[in-house]
Coordinates of C-alpha atoms in Angstrom, one line a residue:
M1 CA 39.2 -25.4 35.6
K2 CA 37.4 -22.1 34.9
R3 CA 38.2 -21.0 38.4
L4 CA 41.9 -21.8 38.0
L5 CA 42.1 -19.9 34.7
F6 CA 40.3 -17.0 36.4
L7 CA 42.8 -17.0 39.3
A8 CA 45.7 -17.1 36.9
A9 CA 44.2 -14.0 35.1
L10 CA 44.0 -12.2 38.5
L11 CA 47.7 -13.0 39.1
T12 CA 48.7 -11.8 35.7
L13 CA 46.9 -8.5 36.1
G14 CA 48.1 -8.0 39.7
L15 CA 44.6 -8.2 41.2
P16 CA 43.9 -9.6 44.7
L17 CA 43.1 -13.3 45.0
R18 CA 40.7 -12.9 47.9
A19 CA 37.3 -14.5 47.3
E20 CA 34.2 -15.0 49.4
P21 CA 30.6 -16.2 48.8
L22 CA 28.5 -13.8 46.8
S23 CA 25.9 -13.8 49.6
A24 CA 28.6 -12.3 51.9
I25 CA 29.5 -9.7 49.3
F26 CA 25.8 -8.9 48.9
A27 CA 25.3 -8.5 52.7
R28 CA 28.2 -6.1 52.9
A29 CA 26.9 -4.2 49.9
W30 CA 23.5 -3.9 51.5
Q31 CA 25.0 -2.4 54.7
R32 CA 26.6 0.3 52.5
A33 CA 23.6 1.0 50.4
P34 CA 21.5 4.1 50.8
Q35 CA 18.4 1.9 50.8
A36 CA 19.6 0.2 54.0
A37 CA 19.9 3.5 55.8
L38 CA 16.3 4.2 54.8
A39 CA 15.0 0.9 56.2
P40 CA 14.9 2.0 59.9
A41 CA 13.0 5.1 58.9
R42 CA 10.5 2.9 57.0
Q43 CA 10.1 0.8 60.1
D44 CA 9.7 3.9 62.3
T45 CA 7.0 5.2 59.9
A46 CA 5.1 1.9 60.2
R47 CA 5.5 1.8 64.0
A48 CA 4.2 5.4 64.3
G49 CA 1.1 4.5 62.3
Q50 CA 0.4 1.6 64.6
E51 CA 0.8 3.8 67.7
A52 CA -1.5 6.5 66.2
A53 CA -4.2 3.9 65.4
A54 CA -4.0 2.4 68.9
A55 CA -4.2 5.9 70.6
L56 CA -7.2 6.8 72.8
F57 CA -8.0 9.8 70.7
P58 CA -7.9 10.3 66.9
E59 CA -6.5 13.8 67.4
A60 CA -4.7 15.6 70.2
P61 CA -7.1 17.0 72.9
S62 CA -7.2 20.7 73.4
V63 CA -7.5 22.9 76.5
A64 CA -8.9 26.5 76.6
L65 CA -8.7 29.0 79.5
L66 CA -11.3 31.8 79.5
H67 CA -11.5 34.8 81.8
T68 CA -14.3 37.4 81.9
S69 CA -14.2 40.6 83.9
D70 CA -15.9 44.1 84.0
R71 CA -13.0 45.8 85.7
N72 CA -12.3 48.0 82.7
T73 CA -16.0 48.8 82.0
E74 CA -18.6 49.0 84.8
D75 CA -16.4 47.6 87.5
R76 CA -19.3 46.0 89.5
G77 CA -17.1 43.0 90.4
R78 CA -18.4 40.7 87.7
R79 CA -15.9 37.9 87.1
E80 CA -15.9 34.5 85.5
D81 CA -13.0 32.0 85.0
E82 CA -13.6 28.9 82.8
L83 CA -11.5 25.9 81.9
E84 CA -12.6 24.0 78.8
L85 CA -11.3 20.5 77.7
S86 CA -12.1 19.1 74.3
L87 CA -11.6 15.4 73.7
P88 CA -11.8 14.2 70.1
L89 CA -13.6 10.9 69.7
W90 CA -13.2 8.1 67.2
Q91 CA -16.0 7.8 64.7
W92 CA -17.9 4.6 64.1
N93 CA -15.5 2.0 62.6
Q94 CA -12.8 4.7 62.2
Q95 CA -10.3 3.2 64.7
S96 CA -10.6 -0.3 63.3
A97 CA -10.1 1.1 59.8
A98 CA -7.1 3.1 61.1
R99 CA -5.6 -0.1 62.7
Q100 CA -6.0 -2.0 59.4
A101 CA -4.4 0.8 57.5
A102 CA -1.5 0.9 60.0
Q103 CA -1.1 -2.9 59.6
A104 CA -1.2 -2.6 55.8
L105 CA 1.4 0.2 56.0
T106 CA 3.7 -2.1 58.0
G107 CA 3.4 -4.9 55.4
E108 CA 4.0 -2.4 52.6
Q109 CA 7.1 -1.0 54.2
E110 CA 8.6 -4.5 54.7
A111 CA 7.8 -5.4 51.1
A112 CA 9.5 -2.2 49.9
I113 CA 12.6 -3.1 51.8
S114 CA 12.6 -6.6 50.1
L115 CA 12.2 -4.9 46.8
D116 CA 15.1 -2.5 47.5
R117 CA 17.3 -5.6 48.3
L118 CA 16.4 -7.2 45.1
A119 CA 17.2 -4.0 43.1
L120 CA 20.6 -3.9 44.8
A121 CA 21.2 -7.6 43.9
G122 CA 20.6 -6.7 40.3
E123 CA 23.1 -3.8 40.4
L124 CA 25.7 -6.2 42.0
R125 CA 25.1 -8.9 39.4
R126 CA 25.5 -6.4 36.5
S127 CA 28.7 -4.9 38.1
L128 CA 30.2 -8.4 38.5
A129 CA 29.4 -9.3 34.9
A130 CA 31.0 -6.0 33.7
L131 CA 34.1 -6.7 35.9
R132 CA 34.5 -10.2 34.6
A133 CA 34.2 -9.1 31.0
A134 CA 36.8 -6.4 31.5
L135 CA 39.1 -8.8 33.3
S136 CA 39.0 -11.4 30.5
A137 CA 39.4 -8.8 27.8
A138 CA 42.4 -7.2 29.6
E139 CA 44.1 -10.5 30.3
L140 CA 43.7 -11.7 26.6
A141 CA 44.9 -8.3 25.4
R142 CA 48.0 -8.5 27.5
E143 CA 48.7 -12.0 26.3
Q144 CA 48.2 -10.9 22.7
A145 CA 50.7 -8.0 23.3
R146 CA 53.3 -10.4 24.7
L147 CA 52.9 -12.7 21.7
A148 CA 53.1 -9.7 19.3
T149 CA 56.3 -8.5 21.0
A150 CA 57.8 -12.0 20.8
L151 CA 56.8 -12.4 17.2
E152 CA 58.4 -9.0 16.4
A153 CA 61.7 -10.2 17.8
D154 CA 61.4 -13.5 15.8
V155 CA 60.6 -11.6 12.6
A156 CA 63.6 -9.2 13.2
R157 CA 65.9 -12.2 13.6
R158 CA 64.6 -13.8 10.4
V159 CA 64.9 -10.5 8.5
K160 CA 68.5 -10.2 9.6
A161 CA 69.0 -13.7 8.4
G162 CA 67.4 -12.8 5.0
D163 CA 64.4 -15.1 5.4
L164 CA 61.8 -12.3 5.5
A165 CA 61.4 -8.9 4.0
R166 CA 61.9 -5.7 6.0
S167 CA 58.3 -4.8 5.2
D168 CA 57.3 -7.8 7.4
L169 CA 59.3 -6.4 10.3
L170 CA 57.6 -3.1 9.9
L171 CA 54.2 -4.8 10.0
A172 CA 55.3 -6.8 13.0
R173 CA 56.3 -3.7 14.9
Q174 CA 53.0 -2.0 13.9
E175 CA 51.1 -5.0 15.2
A176 CA 53.1 -5.0 18.5
L177 CA 52.5 -1.3 19.1
S178 CA 48.8 -1.7 18.3
S179 CA 48.4 -4.6 20.6
Q180 CA 50.2 -2.8 23.4
G181 CA 47.9 0.2 23.0
E182 CA 44.9 -2.0 23.0
A183 CA 46.1 -3.7 26.2
A184 CA 46.6 -0.3 27.8
R185 CA 43.1 0.8 26.8
L186 CA 41.5 -2.4 28.2
D187 CA 43.6 -2.0 31.5
A188 CA 42.0 1.4 31.9
E189 CA 38.5 -0.1 31.4
L190 CA 39.3 -2.8 33.9
A191 CA 40.3 -0.2 36.4
Q192 CA 37.0 1.6 35.9
A193 CA 35.1 -1.7 36.3
R194 CA 37.0 -2.5 39.5
Q195 CA 36.2 0.9 40.9
Q196 CA 32.5 0.5 40.2
W197 CA 32.6 -3.0 41.9
R198 CA 34.5 -1.6 44.9
L199 CA 32.0 1.3 45.3
L200 CA 29.1 -1.2 45.2
S201 CA 30.6 -4.1 47.3
G202 CA 32.9 -2.2 49.5
D203 CA 35.9 -4.4 48.7
D204 CA 38.0 -5.9 45.9
A205 CA 37.1 -9.5 46.9
L206 CA 35.4 -11.5 44.1
P207 CA 32.8 -14.2 44.6
D208 CA 33.6 -17.8 45.0
P209 CA 32.2 -19.6 43.1
L210 CA 32.2 -17.2 40.2
E211 CA 28.9 -18.3 38.7
E212 CA 25.6 -18.7 40.4
T213 CA 23.7 -21.9 40.4
P214 CA 21.2 -22.2 37.6
P215 CA 17.7 -22.3 39.1
G216 CA 15.1 -25.0 38.5
P217 CA 11.3 -24.6 38.3
E218 CA 10.2 -21.9 40.7
D219 CA 6.9 -20.8 42.2
I220 CA 6.7 -17.0 41.7
A221 CA 3.9 -16.5 44.3
G222 CA 6.5 -15.2 46.7
H223 CA 8.2 -13.0 44.2
P224 CA 9.2 -9.7 45.9
E225 CA 7.6 -7.6 43.1
L226 CA 4.3 -9.4 43.5
L227 CA 4.5 -9.2 47.3
A228 CA 5.2 -5.5 47.1
G229 CA 2.4 -5.0 44.7
A230 CA 0.0 -7.0 46.9
R231 CA 1.0 -5.0 50.0
Q232 CA 0.5 -1.8 48.1
V233 CA -3.0 -2.9 47.1
D234 CA -3.8 -3.8 50.7
L235 CA -2.6 -0.4 51.8
S236 CA -4.6 1.5 49.2
R237 CA -7.8 -0.5 50.1
A238 CA -7.2 0.1 53.8
E239 CA -6.7 3.8 53.2
F240 CA -9.8 4.0 51.1
E241 CA -11.8 2.4 54.0
L242 CA -10.3 4.8 56.4
A243 CA -11.3 7.7 54.2
R244 CA -14.8 6.4 54.1
A245 CA -14.9 6.1 57.9
S246 CA -13.6 9.7 58.2
R247 CA -16.0 11.5 55.9
R248 CA -16.8 14.1 58.6
G249 CA -14.6 15.7 61.2
A250 CA -14.0 14.0 64.5
P251 CA -16.7 14.5 67.1
S252 CA -15.5 15.7 70.5
L253 CA -16.5 15.5 74.1
E254 CA -16.6 19.0 75.6
L255 CA -16.0 19.4 79.3
S256 CA -16.1 22.8 81.0
Y257 CA -15.6 23.9 84.6
S258 CA -16.3 27.5 85.5
R259 CA -16.3 29.7 88.6
S260 CA -18.1 33.1 88.5
R261 CA -19.7 35.9 90.5
D262 CA -22.2 38.6 89.4
D263 CA -20.8 41.5 91.6
Y264 CA -18.5 42.1 94.5
A265 CA -21.2 41.2 97.1
A266 CA -22.4 38.0 95.3
P267 CA -21.0 34.6 96.3
R268 CA -18.9 32.6 93.8
Q269 CA -20.7 29.9 91.9
D270 CA -19.2 26.8 90.4
A271 CA -20.6 25.1 87.3
L272 CA -19.7 22.0 85.3
K273 CA -20.7 21.6 81.7
V274 CA -20.7 18.5 79.6
G275 CA -21.4 18.6 75.9
L276 CA -20.9 16.6 72.6
R277 CA -19.8 18.4 69.5
I278 CA -20.7 16.6 66.2
P279 CA -19.5 18.1 62.9
L280 CA -21.9 17.8 60.0
E281 CA -20.8 15.9 56.9
S282 CA -20.0 18.0 53.9
A283 CA -19.6 16.4 50.5
A284 CA -17.5 19.4 49.4
V285 CA -14.9 18.6 52.1
S286 CA -15.0 14.7 52.2
Q287 CA -15.6 13.9 48.5
P288 CA -12.2 15.0 47.2
R289 CA -10.3 13.0 49.8
L290 CA -12.5 10.0 49.2
A291 CA -12.1 10.3 45.4
A292 CA -8.3 10.5 45.8
A293 CA -8.2 7.4 47.9
N294 CA -10.4 5.5 45.5
Q295 CA -8.1 6.6 42.6
A296 CA -5.0 5.3 44.4
R297 CA -6.8 2.0 45.1
I298 CA -7.8 1.5 41.5
Q299 CA -4.3 2.4 40.3
A300 CA -2.6 -0.1 42.7
E301 CA -5.0 -2.9 41.7
A302 CA -4.3 -2.2 38.0
E303 CA -0.5 -2.1 38.5
Q304 CA -0.7 -5.4 40.3
L305 CA -2.6 -7.0 37.5
R306 CA 0.0 -5.7 35.1
R307 CA 2.8 -7.2 37.2
Q308 CA 1.1 -10.6 37.4
A309 CA 0.7 -10.6 33.6
E310 CA 4.3 -9.4 32.8
L311 CA 6.4 -11.4 35.3
P312 CA 5.9 -14.9 33.8
G313 CA 6.8 -13.6 30.4
R314 CA 9.9 -11.9 31.8
I315 CA 11.0 -15.2 33.4
D316 CA 10.4 -17.2 30.2
S317 CA 12.4 -14.7 28.3
A318 CA 15.3 -15.0 30.8
R319 CA 15.1 -18.8 30.5
A320 CA 15.3 -18.5 26.7
K321 CA 18.2 -16.2 27.0
L322 CA 20.0 -18.7 29.2
A323 CA 19.4 -21.5 26.7
A324 CA 20.7 -19.4 23.9
A325 CA 23.8 -18.4 26.0
D326 CA 24.5 -22.1 26.8
T327 CA 24.5 -22.9 23.1
A328 CA 26.6 -19.9 22.2
A329 CA 29.1 -20.7 24.9
R330 CA 29.5 -24.3 23.7
L331 CA 29.9 -23.2 20.1
A332 CA 32.4 -20.5 21.1
R333 CA 34.5 -23.0 23.1
E334 CA 34.6 -25.4 20.1
G335 CA 35.5 -22.5 17.8
A336 CA 38.3 -21.4 20.1
T337 CA 39.7 -24.9 20.3
L338 CA 39.7 -25.2 16.5
A339 CA 41.3 -21.8 16.1
G340 CA 44.1 -22.9 18.6
E341 CA 44.7 -26.1 16.7
R342 CA 44.8 -24.2 13.4
Q343 CA 47.3 -21.7 14.8
A344 CA 49.6 -24.5 16.1
L345 CA 49.6 -26.1 12.6
L346 CA 50.3 -22.8 10.7
Q347 CA 52.8 -21.6 13.2
R348 CA 55.0 -24.5 12.1
A349 CA 54.4 -23.6 8.5
F350 CA 55.4 -20.0 9.3
Q351 CA 58.6 -21.1 11.0
L352 CA 59.5 -23.2 8.0
G353 CA 58.9 -20.4 5.6
E354 CA 55.9 -22.0 4.0
L355 CA 53.5 -19.2 5.2
G356 CA 54.0 -15.5 4.8
Y357 CA 54.0 -13.2 7.8
A358 CA 50.8 -11.3 6.7
D359 CA 48.9 -14.6 6.4
Y360 CA 50.2 -15.8 9.8
Q361 CA 49.3 -12.5 11.4
R362 CA 45.7 -13.0 10.2
V363 CA 45.7 -16.4 11.8
L364 CA 46.9 -14.9 15.1
A365 CA 44.1 -12.3 14.9
Q366 CA 41.5 -14.9 14.2
T367 CA 42.7 -17.0 17.1
H368 CA 42.7 -14.1 19.5
A369 CA 39.2 -13.1 18.4
A370 CA 38.0 -16.7 18.9
R371 CA 39.5 -16.9 22.4
L372 CA 38.0 -13.6 23.4
G373 CA 34.7 -14.6 21.9
A374 CA 34.7 -17.8 24.0
A375 CA 35.6 -16.0 27.2
L376 CA 32.9 -13.4 26.7
A377 CA 30.4 -16.1 25.8
E378 CA 31.1 -17.8 29.1
I379 CA 30.6 -14.5 30.9
R380 CA 27.3 -13.9 29.0
R381 CA 26.2 -17.4 30.1
A382 CA 27.0 -16.7 33.7
S383 CA 25.2 -13.3 33.3
A384 CA 22.2 -15.1 31.9
I385 CA 22.1 -17.3 34.9
A386 CA 22.2 -14.3 37.2
D387 CA 19.5 -12.5 35.1
L388 CA 17.3 -15.6 35.5
N389 CA 17.8 -15.6 39.3
Q390 CA 17.1 -11.9 39.3
A391 CA 13.9 -12.3 37.3
L392 CA 12.8 -15.0 39.7
G393 CA 13.4 -12.6 42.6
K394 CA 16.2 -14.7 44.2
L395 CA 18.8 -12.9 46.2
P396 CA 22.5 -14.0 46.0

């Protein structure tokens, strides 16, 4: 029944009747979202970290070419050509720590993408609620304008017959003009809500069904926010361990090949050198980097504890909001039904001349307010269901 009324409102307002599942609309919205364009870059970042951790050397090797000659000094024929190759080496436990950090980065990037998708789902749900509210308000305003115009014509006829005073006709015209202006204002708000929905979803199609399914009891262990926080903790811990394993600069294996002669008459001599360069640890250099990594680890752990404490309360609040919205929607429906019955009774009294126009106009205003309140209460209920699904971390 709700869907039929909603489709009737779309026809009245000249809006497209196309509908598709909310999951399909969300998939299209994700393809258009800036966060989706960032997802491949996140994956490339994680992949680059894994490749760097699996590399043979922690840093790029270096090559040096040296040439020594006395041609511009004594010119005795002394000459030496030397080729040096420096190969950086992994420190003890450094490569395993780098691999763990790269694996943690991969998990963190994947969790960040899931969190971006959840954030987009929240935007889509809020935009849909705003569009439905604007649609209901505009449709009721148009209906109210039509009723006010028809009532003005009826009052004009009765004034001409002498049944009502001219002041009633002036009031009827004022109400008709006011309702037409309100309808025009709400049409503009509807156009703005449609534009926002179109920008987000990429189409005018509305979801079918209109409302999401109310969730039952859920386990929040797999909530995207908690998973993202846990992955951030894993990454901060892995980066701290990597900083501990990299307290000193990378040692390097030094290889050198040289060919030399002492003078023009001396034979050339070849030499091969092998050496190991080990940088000494300096607290002044390593301690700031280690302290920064430790600070990031502590902060990530603290934020995760905060998420774990806040999320159940947020979900309970969303459930309470849904229960209150259910009650409010039921009461608003009953109130709209009573208001409609009262209007039907008093309309007959007005037609028989037993009720003045001003009193009848107040009845119409009360009925319109009750119907609008009932429509908005239903939308708030649907929004409360969507908010609960959002709090539970469920995608459309």
